[in-house]
Structure formats: C-alpha cells, structure tokens
Amino acid sequence: MNLLYLGKYPPLQGGTSSAAYWRLRTLKSYDIHATIITCGRQNEFVCPTLPIDAPSIFLKEPIPWHIPYTQLYAERLIAKSLELARTKFFDLIEGNYLFPYGFAAFITAKILRKPLLLRHAGSDLARLASHPELFPLAQTMISGANVVATYAEMRP
C-alpha cells in the first residue's frame, strides 16, 4: 500500500511530528510505504540518531508571489502531490495538522479521488477556537474525510 503523507515532518520538537515519524516507521513493517511532502527544512533541527527512511520532499525555498509577501504553502503541497501522482500510485492521502497540510491533503484527495485520512493536532482545535472564520472550512474538510483521527474525548 502506498500512502501520500502531507504533514509536519521530521520530528523537530516532539509532539505530532514525532508521533508521525514513529507511526510511519511502524506502518512500513506492515508493507505500507509513505511518501512524505512537508514544508519543513531538511536537516534543520533534526535529531541525527533518527533516520529519515521514507522518501521525503521538503518544500523549503519560498516563492515570492505577492506584495506584501505571502507564502504559498497549501498550493505548493497540492502541486507537488499532483506531480507525484503522475508517476506513483497512491492508495490513501493523509493530512496531518489541519492547515496547511490537512487542507492540501483534502484538495489533493478530491482531485485524485482517493480516500482521505485527516489527522488534527490538539493545537489545531485551540487555533480554530480563536479563528472561527476557518470553522466552516474545517467542518467541510472533516465531513469530506473518509477517516478522522482524533482524541476519544473529541468524538461526538
């Protein structure tokens, strides 16, 4: 099985990215192979004892687009995902963190007509609470996902 993972990676400060690292390593033992696309920077703050043993694409160079400058994270994640899908078959798309990764995974899964696993972090929920203008979009993403990985206390 081939998984396209869009999320924070590799483990920089613990938390969700560390959980992703260990989860993706474990999935490999079940013959589930991940290709990773992230906005992180390769080898910056990376623990040298943790091998990055999955194909990883780091979108690290900014593209100047607007004045004043804005970063095109979601757009670049989607573009790179579609580019990869031309040459590699993916069974499942995973978005880890709602924005920009979950959003990019949501759009990619819709375009490619692939199942979507959406995984939020605890910090996503706090940020949504303080930015209610994103709530309708988050609701659409969550209801459009095939599986939402959440905490037991967050389930309806």
mmCIF file of C-alpha atoms in Angstrom:
data_model
loop_
_atom_site.group_PDB
_atom_site.id
_atom_site.type_symbol
_atom_site.label_atom_id
_atom_site.label_comp_id
_atom_site.label_asym_id
_atom_site.label_seq_id
_atom_site.Cartn_x
_atom_site.Cartn_y
_atom_site.Cartn_z
ATOM 1 C CA MET A 1 0.000 0.000 0.000
ATOM 2 C CA ASN A 2 1.234 3.498 -0.822
ATOM 3 C CA LEU A 3 0.440 6.435 1.440
ATOM 4 C CA LEU A 4 0.937 10.060 0.470
ATOM 5 C CA TYR A 5 1.597 11.884 3.746
ATOM 6 C CA LEU A 6 1.303 15.662 3.905
ATOM 7 C CA GLY A 7 2.296 16.932 7.315
ATOM 8 C CA LYS A 8 4.876 18.313 9.637
ATOM 9 C CA TYR A 9 7.974 16.145 9.395
ATOM 10 C CA PRO A 10 10.572 15.111 10.554
ATOM 11 C CA PRO A 11 10.435 15.256 14.347
ATOM 12 C CA LEU A 12 11.728 18.694 15.234
ATOM 13 C CA GLN A 13 10.300 19.386 18.660
ATOM 14 C CA GLY A 14 8.367 16.264 19.629
ATOM 15 C CA GLY A 15 4.595 16.217 19.566
ATOM 16 C CA THR A 16 2.684 15.430 16.406
ATOM 17 C CA SER A 17 5.704 15.258 14.103
ATOM 18 C CA SER A 18 7.425 12.750 16.401
ATOM 19 C CA ALA A 19 4.267 10.649 16.551
ATOM 20 C CA ALA A 20 4.141 10.761 12.728
ATOM 21 C CA TYR A 21 7.758 9.641 12.481
ATOM 22 C CA TRP A 22 7.200 6.582 14.680
ATOM 23 C CA ARG A 23 3.825 5.792 13.076
ATOM 24 C CA LEU A 24 5.261 5.903 9.543
ATOM 25 C CA ARG A 25 8.172 3.678 10.597
ATOM 26 C CA THR A 26 5.751 1.166 12.092
ATOM 27 C CA LEU A 27 3.483 1.226 9.040
ATOM 28 C CA LYS A 28 6.467 0.253 6.906
ATOM 29 C CA SER A 29 6.658 -3.055 8.785
ATOM 30 C CA TYR A 30 3.075 -3.706 7.587
ATOM 31 C CA ASP A 31 4.097 -3.054 3.972
ATOM 32 C CA ILE A 32 2.535 0.422 3.968
ATOM 33 C CA HIS A 33 5.016 2.772 2.344
ATOM 34 C CA ALA A 34 4.789 6.509 2.843
ATOM 35 C CA THR A 35 5.975 9.296 0.606
ATOM 36 C CA ILE A 36 6.248 12.491 2.631
ATOM 37 C CA ILE A 37 5.707 16.060 1.484
ATOM 38 C CA THR A 38 6.346 18.764 4.058
ATOM 39 C CA CYS A 39 7.117 22.449 4.334
ATOM 40 C CA GLY A 40 9.890 21.746 6.831
ATOM 41 C CA ARG A 41 13.567 22.130 6.214
ATOM 42 C CA GLN A 42 15.673 19.038 5.779
ATOM 43 C CA ASN A 43 18.435 18.622 8.361
ATOM 44 C CA GLU A 44 17.410 21.701 10.332
ATOM 45 C CA PHE A 45 16.945 20.778 13.994
ATOM 46 C CA VAL A 46 16.789 17.083 13.067
ATOM 47 C CA CYS A 47 17.945 14.532 15.607
ATOM 48 C CA PRO A 48 20.872 12.756 13.855
ATOM 49 C CA THR A 49 20.076 9.412 15.524
ATOM 50 C CA LEU A 50 16.660 9.178 13.838
ATOM 51 C CA PRO A 51 16.999 8.063 10.230
ATOM 52 C CA ILE A 52 14.530 9.520 7.761
ATOM 53 C CA ASP A 53 13.798 6.271 5.985
ATOM 54 C CA ALA A 54 10.869 7.320 3.798
ATOM 55 C CA PRO A 55 11.020 9.278 0.557
ATOM 56 C CA SER A 56 10.674 12.880 1.688
ATOM 57 C CA ILE A 57 10.175 16.069 -0.290
ATOM 58 C CA PHE A 58 10.914 19.323 1.508
ATOM 59 C CA LEU A 59 9.345 22.476 0.063
ATOM 60 C CA LYS A 60 11.883 24.795 1.599
ATOM 61 C CA GLU A 61 12.555 27.565 -0.883
ATOM 62 C CA PRO A 62 9.963 30.350 -0.720
ATOM 63 C CA ILE A 63 8.351 31.546 -3.923
ATOM 64 C CA PRO A 64 7.806 35.320 -3.934
ATOM 65 C CA TRP A 65 4.246 35.734 -5.164
ATOM 66 C CA HIS A 66 2.512 38.732 -3.637
ATOM 67 C CA ILE A 67 3.384 42.152 -2.351
ATOM 68 C CA PRO A 68 3.405 42.120 0.591
ATOM 69 C CA TYR A 69 4.977 38.684 0.512
ATOM 70 C CA THR A 70 2.839 35.641 1.362
ATOM 71 C CA GLN A 71 3.937 32.009 1.435
ATOM 72 C CA LEU A 72 2.231 29.525 -0.919
ATOM 73 C CA TYR A 73 2.270 26.502 1.371
ATOM 74 C CA ALA A 74 -1.021 24.775 0.504
ATOM 75 C CA GLU A 75 -0.701 25.483 -3.214
ATOM 76 C CA ARG A 76 2.797 24.034 -3.372
ATOM 77 C CA LEU A 77 1.834 20.957 -1.335
ATOM 78 C CA ILE A 78 -1.057 20.300 -3.727
ATOM 79 C CA ALA A 79 1.063 20.912 -6.844
ATOM 80 C CA LYS A 80 3.810 18.569 -5.637
ATOM 81 C CA SER A 81 1.231 15.908 -4.698
ATOM 82 C CA LEU A 82 -0.341 16.031 -8.153
ATOM 83 C CA GLU A 83 3.079 15.887 -9.779
ATOM 84 C CA LEU A 84 3.998 12.774 -7.773
ATOM 85 C CA ALA A 85 0.658 11.126 -8.534
ATOM 86 C CA ARG A 86 1.508 11.218 -12.240
ATOM 87 C CA THR A 87 4.286 8.686 -11.695
ATOM 88 C CA LYS A 88 3.311 6.867 -8.494
ATOM 89 C CA PHE A 89 0.043 5.277 -7.447
ATOM 90 C CA PHE A 90 -1.232 6.281 -4.013
ATOM 91 C CA ASP A 91 -3.909 4.292 -2.198
ATOM 92 C CA LEU A 92 -4.502 6.842 0.542
ATOM 93 C CA ILE A 93 -3.820 10.515 1.261
ATOM 94 C CA GLU A 94 -3.112 11.604 4.847
ATOM 95 C CA GLY A 95 -3.137 15.182 6.078
ATOM 96 C CA ASN A 96 -1.540 15.755 9.460
ATOM 97 C CA TYR A 97 -2.387 19.180 11.006
ATOM 98 C CA LEU A 98 -5.453 20.893 9.606
ATOM 99 C CA PHE A 99 -3.701 23.862 7.993
ATOM 100 C CA PRO A 100 -1.925 23.919 5.606
ATOM 101 C CA TYR A 101 -1.375 20.143 5.422
ATOM 102 C CA GLY A 102 -4.906 18.846 6.032
ATOM 103 C CA PHE A 103 -6.334 21.398 3.619
ATOM 104 C CA ALA A 104 -3.793 20.433 0.942
ATOM 105 C CA ALA A 105 -4.495 16.730 1.528
ATOM 106 C CA PHE A 106 -8.256 17.388 1.305
ATOM 107 C CA ILE A 107 -7.941 19.129 -2.072
ATOM 108 C CA THR A 108 -5.453 16.534 -3.370
ATOM 109 C CA ALA A 109 -7.704 13.642 -2.329
ATOM 110 C CA LYS A 110 -10.681 15.302 -4.048
ATOM 111 C CA ILE A 111 -8.757 15.881 -7.286
ATOM 112 C CA LEU A 112 -7.235 12.369 -7.312
ATOM 113 C CA ARG A 113 -10.436 10.750 -5.997
ATOM 114 C CA LYS A 114 -8.537 8.971 -3.247
ATOM 115 C CA PRO A 115 -9.557 8.211 0.342
ATOM 116 C CA LEU A 116 -8.518 10.838 2.868
ATOM 117 C CA LEU A 117 -7.280 10.308 6.404
ATOM 118 C CA LEU A 118 -7.360 13.623 8.224
ATOM 119 C CA ARG A 119 -5.445 13.876 11.494
ATOM 120 C CA HIS A 120 -5.615 17.001 13.607
ATOM 121 C CA ALA A 121 -3.342 18.106 16.416
ATOM 122 C CA GLY A 122 -4.570 19.424 19.742
ATOM 123 C CA SER A 123 -3.190 22.825 18.817
ATOM 124 C CA ASP A 124 -5.440 22.839 15.726
ATOM 125 C CA LEU A 125 -8.507 22.819 17.957
ATOM 126 C CA ALA A 126 -7.245 25.725 20.048
ATOM 127 C CA ARG A 127 -6.408 27.710 16.933
ATOM 128 C CA LEU A 128 -9.831 27.023 15.419
ATOM 129 C CA ALA A 129 -11.471 28.253 18.612
ATOM 130 C CA SER A 130 -9.619 31.553 18.287
ATOM 131 C CA HIS A 131 -10.161 31.837 14.497
ATOM 132 C CA PRO A 132 -13.814 30.944 13.932
ATOM 133 C CA GLU A 133 -13.698 32.175 10.335
ATOM 134 C CA LEU A 134 -11.890 28.892 9.488
ATOM 135 C CA PHE A 135 -14.501 26.712 11.185
ATOM 136 C CA PRO A 136 -16.764 26.227 8.101
ATOM 137 C CA LEU A 137 -13.756 25.138 6.049
ATOM 138 C CA ALA A 138 -12.573 22.767 8.790
ATOM 139 C CA GLN A 139 -16.099 21.309 9.029
ATOM 140 C CA THR A 140 -16.152 20.714 5.274
ATOM 141 C CA MET A 141 -12.738 19.037 5.384
ATOM 142 C CA ILE A 142 -13.713 16.837 8.332
ATOM 143 C CA SER A 143 -17.016 15.771 6.795
ATOM 144 C CA GLY A 144 -15.253 15.098 3.472
ATOM 145 C CA ALA A 145 -12.605 12.844 5.029
ATOM 146 C CA ASN A 146 -13.029 9.080 4.993
ATOM 147 C CA VAL A 147 -11.405 8.813 8.411
ATOM 148 C CA VAL A 148 -10.692 11.496 11.003
ATOM 149 C CA ALA A 149 -8.062 10.607 13.582
ATOM 150 C CA THR A 150 -8.932 12.433 16.759
ATOM 151 C CA TYR A 151 -8.847 12.074 20.514
ATOM 152 C CA ALA A 152 -11.504 9.949 22.244
ATOM 153 C CA GLU A 153 -12.849 12.957 24.143
ATOM 154 C CA MET A 154 -13.355 14.879 20.869
ATOM 155 C CA ARG A 155 -15.690 12.342 19.266
ATOM 156 C CA PRO A 156 -19.360 13.340 19.051
#
